[in-house]
mmCIF file of C-alpha atoms in Angstrom:
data_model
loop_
_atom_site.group_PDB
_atom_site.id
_atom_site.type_symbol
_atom_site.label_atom_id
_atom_site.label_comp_id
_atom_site.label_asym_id
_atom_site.label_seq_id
_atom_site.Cartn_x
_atom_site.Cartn_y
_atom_site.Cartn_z
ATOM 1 C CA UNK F 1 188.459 104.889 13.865
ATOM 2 C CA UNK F 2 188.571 107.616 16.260
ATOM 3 C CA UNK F 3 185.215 108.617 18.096
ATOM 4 C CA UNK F 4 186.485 112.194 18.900
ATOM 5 C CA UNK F 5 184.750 115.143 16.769
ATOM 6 C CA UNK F 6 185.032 118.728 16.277
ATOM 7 C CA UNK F 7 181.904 119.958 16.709
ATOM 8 C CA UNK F 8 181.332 123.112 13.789
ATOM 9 C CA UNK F 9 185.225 123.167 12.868
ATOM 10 C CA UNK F 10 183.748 122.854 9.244
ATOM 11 C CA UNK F 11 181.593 125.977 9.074
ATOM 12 C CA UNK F 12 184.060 128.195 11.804
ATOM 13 C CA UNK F 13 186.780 127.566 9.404
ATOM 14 C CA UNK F 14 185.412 127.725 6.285
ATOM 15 C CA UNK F 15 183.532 131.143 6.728
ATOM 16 C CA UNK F 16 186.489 132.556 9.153
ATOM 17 C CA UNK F 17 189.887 131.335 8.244
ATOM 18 C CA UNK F 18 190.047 131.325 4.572
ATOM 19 C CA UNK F 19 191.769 134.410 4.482
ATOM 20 C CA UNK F 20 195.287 133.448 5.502
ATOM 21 C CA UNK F 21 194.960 129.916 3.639
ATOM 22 C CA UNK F 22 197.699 130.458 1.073
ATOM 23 C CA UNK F 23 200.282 131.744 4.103
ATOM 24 C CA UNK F 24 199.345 128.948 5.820
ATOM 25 C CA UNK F 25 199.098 126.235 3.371
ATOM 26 C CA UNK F 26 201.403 123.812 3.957
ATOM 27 C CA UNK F 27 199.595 124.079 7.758
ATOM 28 C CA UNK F 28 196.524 123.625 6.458
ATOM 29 C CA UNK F 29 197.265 120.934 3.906
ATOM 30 C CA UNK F 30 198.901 119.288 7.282
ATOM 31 C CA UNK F 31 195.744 119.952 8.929
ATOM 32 C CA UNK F 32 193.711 118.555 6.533
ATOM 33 C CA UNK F 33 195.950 114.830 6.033
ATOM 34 C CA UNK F 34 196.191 114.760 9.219
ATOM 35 C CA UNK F 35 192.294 114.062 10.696
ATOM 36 C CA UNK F 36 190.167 110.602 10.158
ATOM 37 C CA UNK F 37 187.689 111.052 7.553
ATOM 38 C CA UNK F 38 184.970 108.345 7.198
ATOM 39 C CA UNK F 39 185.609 107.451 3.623
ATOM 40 C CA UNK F 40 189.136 106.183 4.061
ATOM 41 C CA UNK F 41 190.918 108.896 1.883
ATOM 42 C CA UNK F 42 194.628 108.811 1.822
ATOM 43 C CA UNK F 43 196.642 112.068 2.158
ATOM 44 C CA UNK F 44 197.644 111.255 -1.612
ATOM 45 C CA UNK F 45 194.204 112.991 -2.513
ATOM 46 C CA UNK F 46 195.776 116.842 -1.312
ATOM 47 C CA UNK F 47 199.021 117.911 -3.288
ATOM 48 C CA UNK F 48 201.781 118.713 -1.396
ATOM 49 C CA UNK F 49 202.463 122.826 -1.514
ATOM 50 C CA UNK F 50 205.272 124.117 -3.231
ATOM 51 C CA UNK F 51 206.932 126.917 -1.613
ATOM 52 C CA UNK F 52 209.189 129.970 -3.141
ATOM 53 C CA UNK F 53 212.731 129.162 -3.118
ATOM 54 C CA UNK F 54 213.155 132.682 -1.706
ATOM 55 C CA UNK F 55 210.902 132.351 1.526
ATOM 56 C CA UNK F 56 208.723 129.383 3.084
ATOM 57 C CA UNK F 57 205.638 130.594 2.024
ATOM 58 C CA UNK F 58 203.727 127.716 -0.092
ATOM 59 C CA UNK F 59 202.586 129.185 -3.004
ATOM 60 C CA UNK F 60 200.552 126.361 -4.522
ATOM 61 C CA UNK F 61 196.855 128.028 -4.547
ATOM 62 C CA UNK F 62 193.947 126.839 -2.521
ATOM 63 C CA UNK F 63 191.509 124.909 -4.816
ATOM 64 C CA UNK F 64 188.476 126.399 -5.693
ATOM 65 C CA UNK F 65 184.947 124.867 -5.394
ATOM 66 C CA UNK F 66 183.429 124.329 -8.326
ATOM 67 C CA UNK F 67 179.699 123.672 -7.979
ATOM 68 C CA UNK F 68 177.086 125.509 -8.207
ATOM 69 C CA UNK F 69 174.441 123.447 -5.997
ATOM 70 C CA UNK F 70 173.935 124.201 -2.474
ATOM 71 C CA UNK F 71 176.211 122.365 0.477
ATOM 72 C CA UNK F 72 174.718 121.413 3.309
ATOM 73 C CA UNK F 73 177.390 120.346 6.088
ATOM 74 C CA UNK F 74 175.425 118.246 9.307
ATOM 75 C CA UNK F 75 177.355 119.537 12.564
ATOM 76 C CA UNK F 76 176.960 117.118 15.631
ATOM 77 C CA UNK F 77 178.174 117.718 18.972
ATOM 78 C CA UNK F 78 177.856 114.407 21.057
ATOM 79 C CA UNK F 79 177.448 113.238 24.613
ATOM 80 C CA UNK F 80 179.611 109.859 24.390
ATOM 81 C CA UNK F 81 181.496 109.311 28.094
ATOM 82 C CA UNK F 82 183.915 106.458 27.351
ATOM 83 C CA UNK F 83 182.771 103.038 25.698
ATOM 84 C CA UNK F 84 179.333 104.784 25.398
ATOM 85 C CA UNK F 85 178.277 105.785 21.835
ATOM 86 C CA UNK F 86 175.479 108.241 23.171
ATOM 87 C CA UNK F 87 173.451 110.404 21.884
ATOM 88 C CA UNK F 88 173.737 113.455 19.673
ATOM 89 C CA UNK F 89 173.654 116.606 22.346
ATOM 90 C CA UNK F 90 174.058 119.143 19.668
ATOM 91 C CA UNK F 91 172.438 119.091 16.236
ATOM 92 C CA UNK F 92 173.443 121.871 13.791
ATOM 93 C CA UNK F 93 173.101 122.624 9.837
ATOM 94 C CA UNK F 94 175.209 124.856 7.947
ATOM 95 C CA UNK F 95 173.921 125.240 4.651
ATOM 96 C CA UNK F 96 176.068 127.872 1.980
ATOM 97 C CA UNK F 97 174.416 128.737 -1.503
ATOM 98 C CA UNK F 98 177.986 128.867 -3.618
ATOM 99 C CA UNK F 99 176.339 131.309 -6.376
ATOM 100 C CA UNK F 100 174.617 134.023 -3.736
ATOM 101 C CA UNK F 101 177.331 133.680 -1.356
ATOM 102 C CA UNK F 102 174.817 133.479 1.936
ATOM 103 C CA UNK F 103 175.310 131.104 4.628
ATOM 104 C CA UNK F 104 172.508 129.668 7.197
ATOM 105 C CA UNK F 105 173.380 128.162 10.730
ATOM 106 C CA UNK F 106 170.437 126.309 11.695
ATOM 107 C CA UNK F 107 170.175 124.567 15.570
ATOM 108 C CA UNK F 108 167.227 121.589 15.085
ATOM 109 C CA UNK F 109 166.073 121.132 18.474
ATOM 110 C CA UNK F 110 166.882 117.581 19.211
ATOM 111 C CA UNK F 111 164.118 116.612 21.318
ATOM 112 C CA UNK F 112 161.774 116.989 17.702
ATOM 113 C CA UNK F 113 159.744 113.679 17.443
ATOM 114 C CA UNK F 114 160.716 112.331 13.718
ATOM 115 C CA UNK F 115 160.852 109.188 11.819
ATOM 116 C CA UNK F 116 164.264 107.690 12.220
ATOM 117 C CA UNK F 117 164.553 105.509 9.416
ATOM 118 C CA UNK F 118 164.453 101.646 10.072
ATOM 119 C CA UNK F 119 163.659 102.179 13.776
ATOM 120 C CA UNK F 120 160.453 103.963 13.792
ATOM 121 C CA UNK F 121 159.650 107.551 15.076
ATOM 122 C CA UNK F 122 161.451 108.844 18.260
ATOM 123 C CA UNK F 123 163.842 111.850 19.369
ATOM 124 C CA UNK F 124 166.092 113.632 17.105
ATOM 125 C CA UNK F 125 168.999 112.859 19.413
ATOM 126 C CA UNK F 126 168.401 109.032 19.016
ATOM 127 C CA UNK F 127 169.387 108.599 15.656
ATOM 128 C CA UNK F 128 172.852 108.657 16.514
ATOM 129 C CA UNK F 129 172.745 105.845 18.879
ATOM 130 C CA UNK F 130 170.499 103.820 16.426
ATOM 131 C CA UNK F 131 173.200 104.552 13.573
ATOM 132 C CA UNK F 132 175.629 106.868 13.784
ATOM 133 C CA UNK F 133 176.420 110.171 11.892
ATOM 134 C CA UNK F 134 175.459 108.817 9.034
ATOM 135 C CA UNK F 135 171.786 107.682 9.904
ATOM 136 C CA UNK F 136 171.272 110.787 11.687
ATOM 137 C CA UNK F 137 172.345 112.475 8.248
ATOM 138 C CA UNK F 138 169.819 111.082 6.599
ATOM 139 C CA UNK F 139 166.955 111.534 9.488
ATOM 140 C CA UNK F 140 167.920 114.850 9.442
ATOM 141 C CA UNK F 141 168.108 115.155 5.066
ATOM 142 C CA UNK F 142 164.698 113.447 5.407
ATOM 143 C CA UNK F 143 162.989 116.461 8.307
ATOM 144 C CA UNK F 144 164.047 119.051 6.058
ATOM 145 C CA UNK F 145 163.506 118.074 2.553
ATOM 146 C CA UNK F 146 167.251 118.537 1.908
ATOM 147 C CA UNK F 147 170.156 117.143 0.423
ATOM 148 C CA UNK F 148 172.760 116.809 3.589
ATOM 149 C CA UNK F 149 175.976 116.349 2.007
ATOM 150 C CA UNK F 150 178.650 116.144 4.289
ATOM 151 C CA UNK F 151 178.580 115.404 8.309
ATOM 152 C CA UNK F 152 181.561 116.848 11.079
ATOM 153 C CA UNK F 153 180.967 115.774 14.420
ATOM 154 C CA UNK F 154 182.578 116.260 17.901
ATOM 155 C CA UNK F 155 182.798 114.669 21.289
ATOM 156 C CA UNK F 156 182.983 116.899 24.793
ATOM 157 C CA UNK F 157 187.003 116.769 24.775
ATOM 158 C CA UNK F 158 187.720 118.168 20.820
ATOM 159 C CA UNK F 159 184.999 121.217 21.887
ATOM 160 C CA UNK F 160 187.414 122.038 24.953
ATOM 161 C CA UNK F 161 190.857 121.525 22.771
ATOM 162 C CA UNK F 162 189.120 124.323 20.379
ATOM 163 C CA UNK F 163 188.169 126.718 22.411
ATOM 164 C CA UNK F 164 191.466 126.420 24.564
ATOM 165 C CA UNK F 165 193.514 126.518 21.045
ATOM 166 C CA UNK F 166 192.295 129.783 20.435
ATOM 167 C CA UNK F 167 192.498 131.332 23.938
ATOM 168 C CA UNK F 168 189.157 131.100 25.190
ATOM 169 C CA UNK F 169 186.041 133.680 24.340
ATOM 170 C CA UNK F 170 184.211 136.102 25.978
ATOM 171 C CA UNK F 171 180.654 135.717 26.448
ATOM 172 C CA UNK F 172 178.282 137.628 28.633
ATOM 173 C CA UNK F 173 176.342 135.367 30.639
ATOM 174 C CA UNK F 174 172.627 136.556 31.475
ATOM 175 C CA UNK F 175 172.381 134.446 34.358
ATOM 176 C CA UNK F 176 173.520 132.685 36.949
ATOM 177 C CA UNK F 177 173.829 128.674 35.502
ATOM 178 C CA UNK F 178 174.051 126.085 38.102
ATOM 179 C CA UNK F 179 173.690 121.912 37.235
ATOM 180 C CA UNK F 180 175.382 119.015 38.983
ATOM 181 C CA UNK F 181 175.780 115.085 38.434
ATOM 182 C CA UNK F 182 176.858 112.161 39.982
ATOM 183 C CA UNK F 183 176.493 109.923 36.444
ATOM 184 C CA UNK F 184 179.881 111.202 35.334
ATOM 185 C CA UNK F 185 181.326 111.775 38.313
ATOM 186 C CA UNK F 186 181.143 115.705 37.775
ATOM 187 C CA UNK F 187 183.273 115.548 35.150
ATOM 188 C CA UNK F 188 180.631 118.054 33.725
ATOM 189 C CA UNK F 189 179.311 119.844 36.392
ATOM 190 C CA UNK F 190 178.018 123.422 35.233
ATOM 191 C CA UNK F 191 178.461 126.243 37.872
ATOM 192 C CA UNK F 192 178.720 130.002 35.822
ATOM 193 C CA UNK F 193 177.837 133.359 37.229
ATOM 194 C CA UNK F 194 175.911 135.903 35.437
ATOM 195 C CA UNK F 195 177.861 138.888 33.760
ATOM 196 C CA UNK F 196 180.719 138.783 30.803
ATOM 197 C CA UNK F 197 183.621 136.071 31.465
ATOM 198 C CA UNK F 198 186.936 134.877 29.744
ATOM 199 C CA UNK F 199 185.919 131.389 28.833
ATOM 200 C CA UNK F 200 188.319 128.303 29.049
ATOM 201 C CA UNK F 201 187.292 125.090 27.286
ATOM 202 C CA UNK F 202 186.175 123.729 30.232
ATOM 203 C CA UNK F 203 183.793 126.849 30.705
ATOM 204 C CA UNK F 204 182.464 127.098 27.667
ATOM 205 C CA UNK F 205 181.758 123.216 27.513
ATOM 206 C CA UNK F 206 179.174 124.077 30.757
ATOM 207 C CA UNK F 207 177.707 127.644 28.886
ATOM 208 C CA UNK F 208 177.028 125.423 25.392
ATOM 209 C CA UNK F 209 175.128 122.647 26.989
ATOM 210 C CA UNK F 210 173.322 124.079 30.476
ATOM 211 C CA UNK F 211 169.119 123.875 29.597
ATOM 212 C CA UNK F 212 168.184 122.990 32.926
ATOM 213 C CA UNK F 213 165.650 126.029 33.012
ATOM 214 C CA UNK F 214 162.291 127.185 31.837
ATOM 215 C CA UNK F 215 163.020 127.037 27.985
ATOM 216 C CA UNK F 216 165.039 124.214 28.484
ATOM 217 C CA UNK F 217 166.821 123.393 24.762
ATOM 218 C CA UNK F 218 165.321 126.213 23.117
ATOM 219 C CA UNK F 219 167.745 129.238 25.027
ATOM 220 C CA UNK F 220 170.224 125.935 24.345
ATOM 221 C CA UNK F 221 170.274 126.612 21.100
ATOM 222 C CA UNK F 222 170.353 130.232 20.784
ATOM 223 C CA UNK F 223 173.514 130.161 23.563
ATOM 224 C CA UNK F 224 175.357 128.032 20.985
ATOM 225 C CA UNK F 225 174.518 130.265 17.884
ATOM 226 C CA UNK F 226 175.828 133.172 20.199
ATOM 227 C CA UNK F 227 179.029 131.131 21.004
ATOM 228 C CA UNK F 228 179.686 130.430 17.988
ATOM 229 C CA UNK F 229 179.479 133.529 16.390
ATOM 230 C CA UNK F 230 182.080 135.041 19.263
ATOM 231 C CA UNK F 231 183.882 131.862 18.046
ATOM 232 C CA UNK F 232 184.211 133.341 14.798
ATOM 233 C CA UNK F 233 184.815 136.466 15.528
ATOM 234 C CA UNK F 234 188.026 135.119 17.788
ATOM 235 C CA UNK F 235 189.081 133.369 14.871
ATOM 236 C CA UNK F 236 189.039 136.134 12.656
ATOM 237 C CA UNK F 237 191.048 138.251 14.924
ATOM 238 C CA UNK F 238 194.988 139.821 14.565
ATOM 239 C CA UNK F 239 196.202 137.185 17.228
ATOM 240 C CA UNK F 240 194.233 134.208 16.227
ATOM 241 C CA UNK F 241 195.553 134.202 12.404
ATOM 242 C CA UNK F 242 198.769 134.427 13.823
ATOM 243 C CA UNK F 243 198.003 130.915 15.856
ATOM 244 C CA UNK F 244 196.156 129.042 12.615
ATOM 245 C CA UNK F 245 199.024 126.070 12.927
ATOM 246 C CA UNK F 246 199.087 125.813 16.113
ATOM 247 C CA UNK F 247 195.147 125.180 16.506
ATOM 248 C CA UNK F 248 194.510 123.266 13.824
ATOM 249 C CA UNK F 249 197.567 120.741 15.399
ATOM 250 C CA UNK F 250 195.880 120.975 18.648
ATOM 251 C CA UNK F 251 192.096 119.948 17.346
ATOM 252 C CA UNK F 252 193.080 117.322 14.192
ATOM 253 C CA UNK F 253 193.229 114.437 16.842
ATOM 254 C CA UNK F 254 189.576 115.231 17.494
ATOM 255 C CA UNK F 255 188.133 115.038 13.665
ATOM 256 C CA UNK F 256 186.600 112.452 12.171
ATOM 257 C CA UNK F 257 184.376 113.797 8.866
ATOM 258 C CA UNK F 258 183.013 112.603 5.539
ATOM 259 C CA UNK F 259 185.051 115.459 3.689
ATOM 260 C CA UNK F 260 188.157 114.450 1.795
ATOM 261 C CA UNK F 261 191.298 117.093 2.651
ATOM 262 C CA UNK F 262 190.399 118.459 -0.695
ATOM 263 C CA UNK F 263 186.999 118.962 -0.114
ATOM 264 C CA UNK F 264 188.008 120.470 3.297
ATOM 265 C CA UNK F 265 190.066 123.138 1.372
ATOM 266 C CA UNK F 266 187.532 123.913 -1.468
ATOM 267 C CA UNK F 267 185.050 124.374 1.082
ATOM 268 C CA UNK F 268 187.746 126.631 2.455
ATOM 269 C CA UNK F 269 187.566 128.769 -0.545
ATOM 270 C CA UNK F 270 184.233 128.991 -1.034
ATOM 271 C CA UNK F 271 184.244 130.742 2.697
ATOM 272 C CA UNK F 272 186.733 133.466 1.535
ATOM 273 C CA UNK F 273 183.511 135.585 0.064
ATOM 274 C CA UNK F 274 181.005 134.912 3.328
ATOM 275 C CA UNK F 275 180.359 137.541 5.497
ATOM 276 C CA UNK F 276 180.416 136.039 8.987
ATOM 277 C CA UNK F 277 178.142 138.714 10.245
ATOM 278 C CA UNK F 278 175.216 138.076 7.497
ATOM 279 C CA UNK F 279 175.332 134.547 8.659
ATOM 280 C CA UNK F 280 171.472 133.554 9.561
ATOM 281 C CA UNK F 281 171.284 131.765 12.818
ATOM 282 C CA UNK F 282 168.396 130.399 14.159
ATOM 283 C CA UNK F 283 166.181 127.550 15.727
ATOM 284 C CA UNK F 284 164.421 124.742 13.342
ATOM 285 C CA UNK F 285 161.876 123.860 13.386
ATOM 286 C CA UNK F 286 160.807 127.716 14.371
ATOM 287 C CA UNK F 287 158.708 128.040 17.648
ATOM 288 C CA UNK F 288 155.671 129.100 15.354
ATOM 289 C CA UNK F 289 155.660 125.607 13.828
ATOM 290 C CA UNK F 290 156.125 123.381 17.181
ATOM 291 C CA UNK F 291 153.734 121.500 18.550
ATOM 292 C CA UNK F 292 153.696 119.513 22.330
ATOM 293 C CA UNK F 293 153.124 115.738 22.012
ATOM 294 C CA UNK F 294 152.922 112.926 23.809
ATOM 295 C CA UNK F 295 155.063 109.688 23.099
ATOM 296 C CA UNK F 296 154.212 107.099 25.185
ATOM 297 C CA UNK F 297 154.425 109.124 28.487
ATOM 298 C CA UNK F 298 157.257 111.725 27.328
ATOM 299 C CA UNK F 299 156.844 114.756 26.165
ATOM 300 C CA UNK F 300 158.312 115.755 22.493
ATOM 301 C CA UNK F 301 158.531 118.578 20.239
ATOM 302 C CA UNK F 302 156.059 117.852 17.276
ATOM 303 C CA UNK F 303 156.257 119.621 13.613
ATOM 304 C CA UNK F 304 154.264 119.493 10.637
ATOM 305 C CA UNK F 305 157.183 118.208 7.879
ATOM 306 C CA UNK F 306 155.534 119.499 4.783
ATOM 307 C CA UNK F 307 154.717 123.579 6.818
ATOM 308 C CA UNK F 308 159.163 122.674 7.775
ATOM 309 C CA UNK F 309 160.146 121.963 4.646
ATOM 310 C CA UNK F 310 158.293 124.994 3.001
ATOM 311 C CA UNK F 311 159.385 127.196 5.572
ATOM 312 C CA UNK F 312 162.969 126.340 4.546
ATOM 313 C CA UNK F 313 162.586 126.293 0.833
ATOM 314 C CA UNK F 314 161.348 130.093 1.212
ATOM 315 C CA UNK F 315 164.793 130.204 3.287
ATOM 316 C CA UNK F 316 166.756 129.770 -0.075
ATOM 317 C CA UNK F 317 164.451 131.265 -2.414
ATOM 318 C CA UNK F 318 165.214 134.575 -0.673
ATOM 319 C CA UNK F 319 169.084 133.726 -1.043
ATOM 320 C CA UNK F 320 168.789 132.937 -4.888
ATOM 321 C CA UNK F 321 166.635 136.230 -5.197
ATOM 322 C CA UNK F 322 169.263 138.449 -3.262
ATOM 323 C CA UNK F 323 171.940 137.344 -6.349
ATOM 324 C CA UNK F 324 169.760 138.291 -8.783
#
C-alpha cells in the first residue's frame, strides 16, 4: 500500500474541476481506478464511459450524490522522509452541506493538546504516528463533535507533482522566509524572498510549511488557506481545464484515500454548484478559544472542547439558515 498522498486533491477537485467532468470522463474515471484507496475497492465499482460513435467524448453522466447529510473529508499533509511514518505536518477539514451548497476549509492547528484515543492526551500531529489516518480521523471526529467521513492524505513528493502538474502558482510572499536543516540533508531547505513569485513544486513545498517565526503555525495555516485558494483558482483557469488528464496522470501515483472511485466522482458532482470564492477558510480552534499549556515541559495549544464544538455547530446552523 502506497504511503504517498495528495494532500487536499479531494476538496481542489471537487469544488474546482467538476465543470469539465463529462468531457473528461473517461480521464477522470481513469483517474479515479487508477489511485490506492484504503478499502480495497476494485475498479469494477466505476462503469466504464460510453462515448458517441460520432466523437470521443464519453457521454455516460457523472453520478450524482445523493445524500442529504453533511460530508466531512479529513485532509492530511505528512512529514514521512523514507521508512519513517512521521507525523501529520498539515491537518485540514473540508466540510460541504449538500442541501445549502456552502463549503468550510478549516486548518486545526496541530500542536492542539487532545485526547488521542488509546494513547492518552498529546499533540494533534501525533495521532498519525500512534495510528495512522484513520486514528487521527477519529481524534480529530472526536475535537470537533463531528462525523469525519472520509480521509485524503499526502506526503512532501505528491504536493510537488501537483503543483508542478498544473504549472506552478503565483503567490505574493510578505516576507523574506529563510530555514535550513541538516536532518534531511536539505532536501527541504526553505530560502523565499518577499514580493509575488511563480511557484514550482519545490517552492511552494518551502511557502506551505515555513513557521519558523513569531506566530509560528498560526500564519502556517493561513499561508496554506491562501495557497490553496490560488490553487483553485489555477485549476479553474482556460489552460488548466485544458491539462485535467494530464494532472490527474501525473498525481494518481501519490493517492491513497478511503473514497471509492464512485464516491470520488459523486463528490465531484456535488462540487459543480460550490462557489470557490464563498469557501470559508479559517483556523480551528479560533485564537479567541486557545489557551497556552504546559505538558510536561512543552508548550501546547489548549481548547475548551465543549466552547469548540459549539463554536462549530453555530458554523452550520448559519449554512442551514442561508438555504432557507
Amino acid at each position: 500500500m502506497l504511503k504517498k498522498w495528495l494532500w487536499g486533491t479531494t476538496l481542489t477537485l471537487a469544488l474546482t474541476v467538476t465543470g469539465v467532468l463529462v468531457y473528461y470522463g473517461y480521464s477522470i474515471v481513469h483517474f479515479a481506478n487508477s489511485i490506492s484507496t484504503a478499502s480495497g475497492t476494485s475498479s469494477s465499482s466505476t462503469s466504464t464511459p460510453q462515448t458517441d460513435p460520432g466523437n470521443d467524448t464519453p457521454t455516460t453522466p457523472i453520478p450524482k450524490w445523493e445524500g442529504k447529510e453533511r460530508v466531512n473529508i479529513l485532509l492530511l499533509g505528512g512529514d514521512s522522509r523514507g521508512d519513517d511514518a512521521g507525523r501529520s505536518d498539515s491537518v485540514m477539514v473540508a466540510s460541504i452541506d449538500p442541501v445549502s451548497k456552502r463549503a468550510h476549509l478549516f486548518s486545526v492547528l496541530r500542536d492542539t493538546y487532545v485526547e488521542i484515543p488509546g494513547h492518552g492526551k498529546s499533540r494533534l500531529n501525533a495521532a498519525f504516528s500512534y495510528g495512522g489516518a484513520e486514528l487521527t480521523k477519529q481524534t480529530v471526529s472526536n475535537l470537533l463533535g463531528i462525523p469525519i467521513q472520509h480521509y485524503v492524505y499526502t506526503d512532501f513528493i505528491g504536493f510537488m507533482a501537483l503543483v508542478d502538474a498544473v504549472d506552478g502558482i503565483d503567490i505574493d510572499v510578505e516576507k523574506d522566509m529563510y530555514y535550513t536543516s541538516k536532518a534531511d540533508k536539505h532536501m527541504y531547505d526553505i530560502d523565499l524572498k518577499k514580493g509575488l513569485q511563480h511557484m514550482d513544486g519545490k517552492t511552494a513545498l518551502q511557502y506551505v510549511r515555513f513557521r519558523h517565526d513569531a506566530t509560528s503555525d498560526f500564519t502556517r495555516t493561513e499561508r496554506q488557506r491562501i495557497f490553496m485558494t490560488e490553487l483553485a483558482k489555477k485549476l479553474q483557469s482556460t489552460t488548466s481545464l485544458f491539462k485535467i488528464p494530464d494532472i490527474l496522470e501525473a498525481v494518481a501515483p501519490y493517492i491513497e484515500t478511503d473514497l471509492s472511485p464512485t464516491q470520488m466522482l459523486k463528490l465531484a458532482s456535488l462540487g459543480f454548484d460550490i462557489n470557490v470564492n464563498e469557501v470559508d477558510k479559517q483556523q480551528i480552534p479560533p485564537t479567541k478559544l486557545l489557551t497556552n499549556e504546559l505538558a510536561g515541559s512543552a508548550q501546547v495549544l489548549g481548547v475548551d472542547k465543549s466552547k469548540l464544538q459549539a463554536y462549530i455547530q453555530n458554523l452550520f446552523d448559519e449554512d442551514a439558515q442561508a438555504q432557507q
